[in-house]
mmCIF file of C-alpha atoms in Angstrom:
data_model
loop_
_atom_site.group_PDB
_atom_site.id
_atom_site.type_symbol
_atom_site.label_atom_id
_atom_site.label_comp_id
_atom_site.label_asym_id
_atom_site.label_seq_id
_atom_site.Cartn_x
_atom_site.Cartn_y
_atom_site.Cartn_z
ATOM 1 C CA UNK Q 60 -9.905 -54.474 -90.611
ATOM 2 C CA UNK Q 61 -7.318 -56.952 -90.310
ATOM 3 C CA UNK Q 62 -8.422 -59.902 -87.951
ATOM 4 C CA UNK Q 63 -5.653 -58.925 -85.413
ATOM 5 C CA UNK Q 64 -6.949 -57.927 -82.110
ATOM 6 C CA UNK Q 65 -4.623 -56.630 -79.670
ATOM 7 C CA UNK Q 66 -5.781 -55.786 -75.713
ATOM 8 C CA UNK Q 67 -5.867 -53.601 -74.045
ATOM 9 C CA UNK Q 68 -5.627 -50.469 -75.954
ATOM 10 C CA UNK Q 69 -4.651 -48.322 -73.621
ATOM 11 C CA UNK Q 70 -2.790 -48.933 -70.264
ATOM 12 C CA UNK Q 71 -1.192 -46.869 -67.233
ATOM 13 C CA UNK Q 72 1.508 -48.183 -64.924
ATOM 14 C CA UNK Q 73 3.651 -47.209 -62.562
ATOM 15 C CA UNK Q 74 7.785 -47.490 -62.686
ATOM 16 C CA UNK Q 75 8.685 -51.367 -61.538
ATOM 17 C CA UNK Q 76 5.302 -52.772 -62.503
ATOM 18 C CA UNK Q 77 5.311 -56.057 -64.986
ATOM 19 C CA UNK Q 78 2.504 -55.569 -67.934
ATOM 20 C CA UNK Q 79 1.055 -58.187 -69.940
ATOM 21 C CA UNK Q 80 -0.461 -57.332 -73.686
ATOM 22 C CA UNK Q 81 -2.223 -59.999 -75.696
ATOM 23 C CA UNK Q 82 -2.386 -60.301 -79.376
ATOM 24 C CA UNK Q 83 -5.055 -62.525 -81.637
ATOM 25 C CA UNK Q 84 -3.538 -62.977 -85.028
ATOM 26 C CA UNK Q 85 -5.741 -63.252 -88.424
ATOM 27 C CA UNK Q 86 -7.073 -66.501 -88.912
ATOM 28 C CA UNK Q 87 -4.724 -68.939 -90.915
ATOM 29 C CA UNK Q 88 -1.365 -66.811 -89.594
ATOM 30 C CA UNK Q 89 1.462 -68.896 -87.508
ATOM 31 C CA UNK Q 90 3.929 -65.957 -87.023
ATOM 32 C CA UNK Q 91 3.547 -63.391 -84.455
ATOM 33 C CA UNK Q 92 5.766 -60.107 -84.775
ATOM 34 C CA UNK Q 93 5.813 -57.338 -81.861
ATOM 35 C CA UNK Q 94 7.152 -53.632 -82.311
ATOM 36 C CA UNK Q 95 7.617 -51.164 -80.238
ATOM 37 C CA UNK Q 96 6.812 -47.803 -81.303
ATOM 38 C CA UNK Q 97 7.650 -44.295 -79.498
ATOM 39 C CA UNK Q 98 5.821 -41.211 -80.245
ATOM 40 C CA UNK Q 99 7.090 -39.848 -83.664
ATOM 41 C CA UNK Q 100 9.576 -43.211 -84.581
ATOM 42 C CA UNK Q 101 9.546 -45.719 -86.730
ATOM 43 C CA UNK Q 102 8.310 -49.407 -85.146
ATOM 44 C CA UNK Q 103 11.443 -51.094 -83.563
ATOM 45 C CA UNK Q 104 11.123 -55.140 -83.684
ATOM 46 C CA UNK Q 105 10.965 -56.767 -80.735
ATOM 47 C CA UNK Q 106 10.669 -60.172 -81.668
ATOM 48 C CA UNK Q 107 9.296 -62.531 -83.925
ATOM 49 C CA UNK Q 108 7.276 -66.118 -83.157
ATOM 50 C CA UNK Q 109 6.705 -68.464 -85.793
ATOM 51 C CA UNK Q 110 4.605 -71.737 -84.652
ATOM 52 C CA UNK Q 111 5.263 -71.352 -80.982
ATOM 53 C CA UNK Q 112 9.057 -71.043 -81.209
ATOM 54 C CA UNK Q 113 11.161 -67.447 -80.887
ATOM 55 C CA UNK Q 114 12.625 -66.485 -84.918
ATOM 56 C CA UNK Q 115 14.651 -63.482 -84.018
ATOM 57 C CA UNK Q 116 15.184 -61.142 -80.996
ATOM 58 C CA UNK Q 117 15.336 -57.083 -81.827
ATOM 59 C CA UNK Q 118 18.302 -55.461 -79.553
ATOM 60 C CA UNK Q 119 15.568 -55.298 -76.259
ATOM 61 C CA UNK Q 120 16.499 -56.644 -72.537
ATOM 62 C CA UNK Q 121 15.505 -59.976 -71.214
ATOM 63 C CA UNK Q 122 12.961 -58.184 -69.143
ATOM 64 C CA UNK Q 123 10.852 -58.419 -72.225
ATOM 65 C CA UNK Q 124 9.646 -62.034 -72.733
ATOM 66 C CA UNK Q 125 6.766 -63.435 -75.446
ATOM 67 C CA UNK Q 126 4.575 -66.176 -75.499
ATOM 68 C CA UNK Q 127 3.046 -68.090 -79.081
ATOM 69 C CA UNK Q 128 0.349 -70.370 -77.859
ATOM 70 C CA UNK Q 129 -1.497 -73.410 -80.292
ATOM 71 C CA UNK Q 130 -3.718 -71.513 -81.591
ATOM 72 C CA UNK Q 131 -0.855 -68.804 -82.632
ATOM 73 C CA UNK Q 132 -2.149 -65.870 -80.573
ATOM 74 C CA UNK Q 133 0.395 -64.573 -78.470
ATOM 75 C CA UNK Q 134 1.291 -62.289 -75.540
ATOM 76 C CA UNK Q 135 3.951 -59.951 -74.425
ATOM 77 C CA UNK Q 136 5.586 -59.194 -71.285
ATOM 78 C CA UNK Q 137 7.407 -56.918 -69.565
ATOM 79 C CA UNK Q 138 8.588 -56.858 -66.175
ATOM 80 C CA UNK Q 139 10.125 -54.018 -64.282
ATOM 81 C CA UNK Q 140 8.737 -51.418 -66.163
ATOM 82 C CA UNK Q 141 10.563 -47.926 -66.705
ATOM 83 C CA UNK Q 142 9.221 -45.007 -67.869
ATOM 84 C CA UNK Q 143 11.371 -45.592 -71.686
ATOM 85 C CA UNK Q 144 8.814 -48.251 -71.873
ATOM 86 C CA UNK Q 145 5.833 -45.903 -72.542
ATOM 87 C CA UNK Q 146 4.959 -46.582 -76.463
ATOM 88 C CA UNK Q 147 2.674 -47.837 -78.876
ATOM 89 C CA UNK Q 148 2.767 -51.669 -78.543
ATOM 90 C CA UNK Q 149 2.165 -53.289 -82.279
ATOM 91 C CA UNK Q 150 1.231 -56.781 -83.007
ATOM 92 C CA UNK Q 151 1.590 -57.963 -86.638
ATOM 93 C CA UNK Q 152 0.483 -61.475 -87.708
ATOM 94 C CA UNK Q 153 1.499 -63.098 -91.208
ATOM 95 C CA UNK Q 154 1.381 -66.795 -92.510
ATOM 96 C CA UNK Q 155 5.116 -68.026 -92.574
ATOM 97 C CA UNK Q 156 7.900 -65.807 -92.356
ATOM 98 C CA UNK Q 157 6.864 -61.899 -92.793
ATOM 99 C CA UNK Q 158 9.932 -60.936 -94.771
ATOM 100 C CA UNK Q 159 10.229 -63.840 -96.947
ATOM 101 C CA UNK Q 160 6.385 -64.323 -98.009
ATOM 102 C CA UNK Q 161 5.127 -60.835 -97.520
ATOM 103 C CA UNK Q 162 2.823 -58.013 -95.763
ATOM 104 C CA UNK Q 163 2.095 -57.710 -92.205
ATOM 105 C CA UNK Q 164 -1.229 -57.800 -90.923
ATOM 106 C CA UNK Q 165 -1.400 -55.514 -88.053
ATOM 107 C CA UNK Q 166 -3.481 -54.586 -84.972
ATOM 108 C CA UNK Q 167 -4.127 -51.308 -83.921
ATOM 109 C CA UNK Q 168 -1.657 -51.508 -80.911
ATOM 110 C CA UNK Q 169 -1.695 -51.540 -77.085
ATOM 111 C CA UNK Q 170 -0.569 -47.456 -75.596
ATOM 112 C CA UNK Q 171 1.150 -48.003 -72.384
ATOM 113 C CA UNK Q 172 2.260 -45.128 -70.748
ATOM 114 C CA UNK Q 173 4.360 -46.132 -67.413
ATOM 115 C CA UNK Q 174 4.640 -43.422 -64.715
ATOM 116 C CA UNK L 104 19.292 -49.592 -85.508
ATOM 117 C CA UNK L 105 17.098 -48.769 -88.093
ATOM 118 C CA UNK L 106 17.589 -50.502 -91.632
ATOM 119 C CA UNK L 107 15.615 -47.598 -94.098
ATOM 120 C CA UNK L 108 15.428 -44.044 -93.706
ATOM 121 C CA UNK L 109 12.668 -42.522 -95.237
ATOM 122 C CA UNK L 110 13.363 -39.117 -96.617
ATOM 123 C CA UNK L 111 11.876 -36.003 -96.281
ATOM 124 C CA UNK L 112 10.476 -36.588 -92.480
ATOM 125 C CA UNK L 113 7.476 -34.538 -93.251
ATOM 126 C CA UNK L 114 5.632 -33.577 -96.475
ATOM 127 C CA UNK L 115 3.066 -30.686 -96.875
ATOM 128 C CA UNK L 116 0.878 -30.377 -99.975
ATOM 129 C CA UNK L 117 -2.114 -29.537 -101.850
ATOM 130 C CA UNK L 118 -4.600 -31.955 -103.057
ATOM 131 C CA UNK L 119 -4.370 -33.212 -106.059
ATOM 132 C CA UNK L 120 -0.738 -33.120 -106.015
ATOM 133 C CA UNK L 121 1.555 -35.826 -106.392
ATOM 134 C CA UNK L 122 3.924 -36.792 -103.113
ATOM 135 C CA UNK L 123 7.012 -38.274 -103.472
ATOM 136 C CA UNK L 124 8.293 -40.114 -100.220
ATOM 137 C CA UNK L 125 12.132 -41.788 -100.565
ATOM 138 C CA UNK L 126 13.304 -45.032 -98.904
ATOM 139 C CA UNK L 127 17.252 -45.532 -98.781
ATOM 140 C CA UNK L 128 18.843 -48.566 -96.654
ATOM 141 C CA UNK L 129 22.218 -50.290 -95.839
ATOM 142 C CA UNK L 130 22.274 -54.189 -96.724
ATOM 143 C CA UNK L 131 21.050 -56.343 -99.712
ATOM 144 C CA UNK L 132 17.483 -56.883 -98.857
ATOM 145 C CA UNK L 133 14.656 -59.625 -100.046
ATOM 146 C CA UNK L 134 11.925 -57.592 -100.625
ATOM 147 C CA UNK L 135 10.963 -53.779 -99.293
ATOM 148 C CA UNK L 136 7.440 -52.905 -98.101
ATOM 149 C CA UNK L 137 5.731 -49.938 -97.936
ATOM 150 C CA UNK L 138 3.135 -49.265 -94.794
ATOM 151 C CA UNK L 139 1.143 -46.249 -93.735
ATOM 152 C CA UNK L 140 -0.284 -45.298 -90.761
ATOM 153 C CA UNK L 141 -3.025 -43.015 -89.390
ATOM 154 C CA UNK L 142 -2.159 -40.881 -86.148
ATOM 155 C CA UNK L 143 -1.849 -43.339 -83.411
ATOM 156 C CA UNK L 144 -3.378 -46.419 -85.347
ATOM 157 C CA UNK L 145 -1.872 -49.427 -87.034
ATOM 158 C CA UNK L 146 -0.276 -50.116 -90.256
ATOM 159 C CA UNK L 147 -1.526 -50.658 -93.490
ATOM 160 C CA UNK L 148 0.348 -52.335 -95.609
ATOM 161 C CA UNK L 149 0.163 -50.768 -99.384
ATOM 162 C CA UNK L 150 2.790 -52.341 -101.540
ATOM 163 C CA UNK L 151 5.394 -55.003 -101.585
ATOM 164 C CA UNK L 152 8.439 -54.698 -104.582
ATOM 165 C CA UNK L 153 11.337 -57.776 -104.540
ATOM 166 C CA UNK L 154 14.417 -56.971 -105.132
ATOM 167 C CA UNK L 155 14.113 -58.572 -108.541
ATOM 168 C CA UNK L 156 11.354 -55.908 -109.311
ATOM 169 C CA UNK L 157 12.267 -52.693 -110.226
ATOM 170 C CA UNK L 158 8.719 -51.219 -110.390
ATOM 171 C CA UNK L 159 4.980 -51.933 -109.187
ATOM 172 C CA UNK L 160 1.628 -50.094 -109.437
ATOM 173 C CA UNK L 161 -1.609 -50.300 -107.397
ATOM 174 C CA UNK L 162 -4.187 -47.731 -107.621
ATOM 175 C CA UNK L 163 -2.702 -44.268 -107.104
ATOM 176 C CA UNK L 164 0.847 -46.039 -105.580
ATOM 177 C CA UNK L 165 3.885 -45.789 -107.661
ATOM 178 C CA UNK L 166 6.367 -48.247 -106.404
ATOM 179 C CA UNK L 167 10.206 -48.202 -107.644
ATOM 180 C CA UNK L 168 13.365 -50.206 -106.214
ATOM 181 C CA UNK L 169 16.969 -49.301 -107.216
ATOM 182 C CA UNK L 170 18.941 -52.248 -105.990
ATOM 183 C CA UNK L 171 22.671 -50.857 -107.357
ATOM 184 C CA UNK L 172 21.544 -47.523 -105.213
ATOM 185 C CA UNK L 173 19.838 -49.547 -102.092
ATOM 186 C CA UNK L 174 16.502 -46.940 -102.642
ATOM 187 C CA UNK L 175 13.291 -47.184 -103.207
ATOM 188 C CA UNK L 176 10.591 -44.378 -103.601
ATOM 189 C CA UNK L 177 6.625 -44.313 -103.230
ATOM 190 C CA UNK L 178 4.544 -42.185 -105.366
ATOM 191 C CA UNK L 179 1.059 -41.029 -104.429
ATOM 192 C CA UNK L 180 -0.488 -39.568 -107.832
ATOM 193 C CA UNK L 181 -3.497 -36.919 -107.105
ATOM 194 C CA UNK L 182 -3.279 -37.160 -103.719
ATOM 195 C CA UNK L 183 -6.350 -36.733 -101.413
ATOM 196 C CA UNK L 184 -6.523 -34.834 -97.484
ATOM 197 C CA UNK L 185 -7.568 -38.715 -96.785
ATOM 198 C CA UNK L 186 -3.999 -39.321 -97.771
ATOM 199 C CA UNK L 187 -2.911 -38.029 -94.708
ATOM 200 C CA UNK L 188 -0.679 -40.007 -92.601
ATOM 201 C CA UNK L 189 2.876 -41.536 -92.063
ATOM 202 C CA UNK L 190 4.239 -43.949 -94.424
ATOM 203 C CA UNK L 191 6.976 -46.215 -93.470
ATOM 204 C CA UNK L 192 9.549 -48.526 -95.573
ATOM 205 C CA UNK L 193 10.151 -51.890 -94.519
ATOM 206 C CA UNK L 194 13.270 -53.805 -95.633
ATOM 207 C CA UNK L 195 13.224 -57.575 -95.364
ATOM 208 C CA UNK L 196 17.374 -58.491 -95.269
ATOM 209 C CA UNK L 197 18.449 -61.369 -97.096
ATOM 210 C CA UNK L 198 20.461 -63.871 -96.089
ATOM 211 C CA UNK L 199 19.476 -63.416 -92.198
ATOM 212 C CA UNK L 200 15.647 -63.948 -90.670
ATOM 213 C CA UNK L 201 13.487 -62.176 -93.582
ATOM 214 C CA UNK L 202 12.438 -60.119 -90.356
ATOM 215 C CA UNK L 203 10.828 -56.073 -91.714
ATOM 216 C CA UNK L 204 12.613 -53.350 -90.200
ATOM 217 C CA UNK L 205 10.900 -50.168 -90.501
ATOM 218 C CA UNK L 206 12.205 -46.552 -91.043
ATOM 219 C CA UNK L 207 11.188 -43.419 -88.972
ATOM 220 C CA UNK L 208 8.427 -42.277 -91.742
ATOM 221 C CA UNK L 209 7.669 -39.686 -93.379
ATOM 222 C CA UNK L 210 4.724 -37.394 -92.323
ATOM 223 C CA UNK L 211 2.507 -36.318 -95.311
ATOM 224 C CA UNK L 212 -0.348 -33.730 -94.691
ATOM 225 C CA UNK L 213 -2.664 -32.911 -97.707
ATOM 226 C CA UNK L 214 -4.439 -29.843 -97.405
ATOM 227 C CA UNK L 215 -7.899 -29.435 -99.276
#
């Protein structure tokens, strides 16, 4: 167990939808990191937010968009969803910068398959 | 883009076995990480080597870091069928936003 909750675990939507997923980090974390993660790949960084501000963008469209709120939980969205979308959605929480001070703490992930 | 490539992509062996999963990747890095994951779950992370390190132990893990080569392999020692899973390396670049960028994985399956 790592104190990151992520919700909801699994999700269905239809081509040109907008999804919202919602990440609690571990108590005591300010950064939020998302990945995306298609069957049978590696996670692919989305982006990174470290006490409420953006740290770093992975190569992904405006159409995805993040939120850090005060009490560091965060939530991501996507609007116009295409069917590439459908993936494993990880949330990873860590106190201060991931790569510089260490491990990521993550939740078990949001499965959104778009149709 | 992808930052490590793990090498092989899939593993197959008996228990009690030792596995032998490599990590090779492009820029200098800060530190490289080492993560496995059940089917369909989220990470774990196992170890974490800096790039001033050029070994680390915990438990079972065998962690080693070749900077001049940009490599890095994990070494499960009498491996278990609960070993069973994906590992990933994670590579932390220096110089830019210390943000881990994962491999594909390799797939290790431990038969009893």
């Amino acid at each position: 167990e790592t104190g990151v909750t992520q919700s909801p675990t699994h999700l269905i939507k239809t081509r040109g939808q907008q999804v919202t997923l919602r990440c609690s980090s571990q108590s005591g974390h300010n950064t939020v990191s998302w990945y995306q993660q298609a069957l049978g790949q590696g996670p692919q960084f989305i982006f990174q937010y470290y006490r409420e501000e953006e740290n770093g963008r992975g190569n992904f469209p405006p159409r995805f968009s993040g939120l850090q709120f005060p009490n560091y939980s965060s939530e991501l969205n996507v609007n116009a969803l295409e069917l590439d979308d459908s993936a494993l959605y990880l949330c990873a929480s860590s106190h201060g910068l991931a790569g510089d001070v260490g491990e990521l703490f993550f939740g078990e992930g949001s499965r959104l398959t778009v149709l | 883009s992808q930052q490590g490539e793990e090498d092989p992509q899939a593993l197959s062996i008996q228990e009690g076995e030792n596995a032998t999963m490599n990590c090779s990747y492009k820029t200098s890095i800060n530190n490289l990480q080492w993560y496995r994951q059940n089917s369909g779950r989220g990470l774990v992370h196992l170890i974490l080597i800096r790039s001033n390190e050029r070994e680390k132990h915990s438990g079972r893990l065998r962690v080693t870091l070749d900077t001049s080569k940009k490599s890095s392999s994990l070494l499960i020692t009498a491996s278990r069928a609960a070993d069973t899973a994906s590992y990933f390396c994670a590579t932390a670049s220096s110089g830019g936003s210390y943000i881990p960028t994962f491999g594909r994985g390799t797939s290790l399956i431990v038969h009893p």
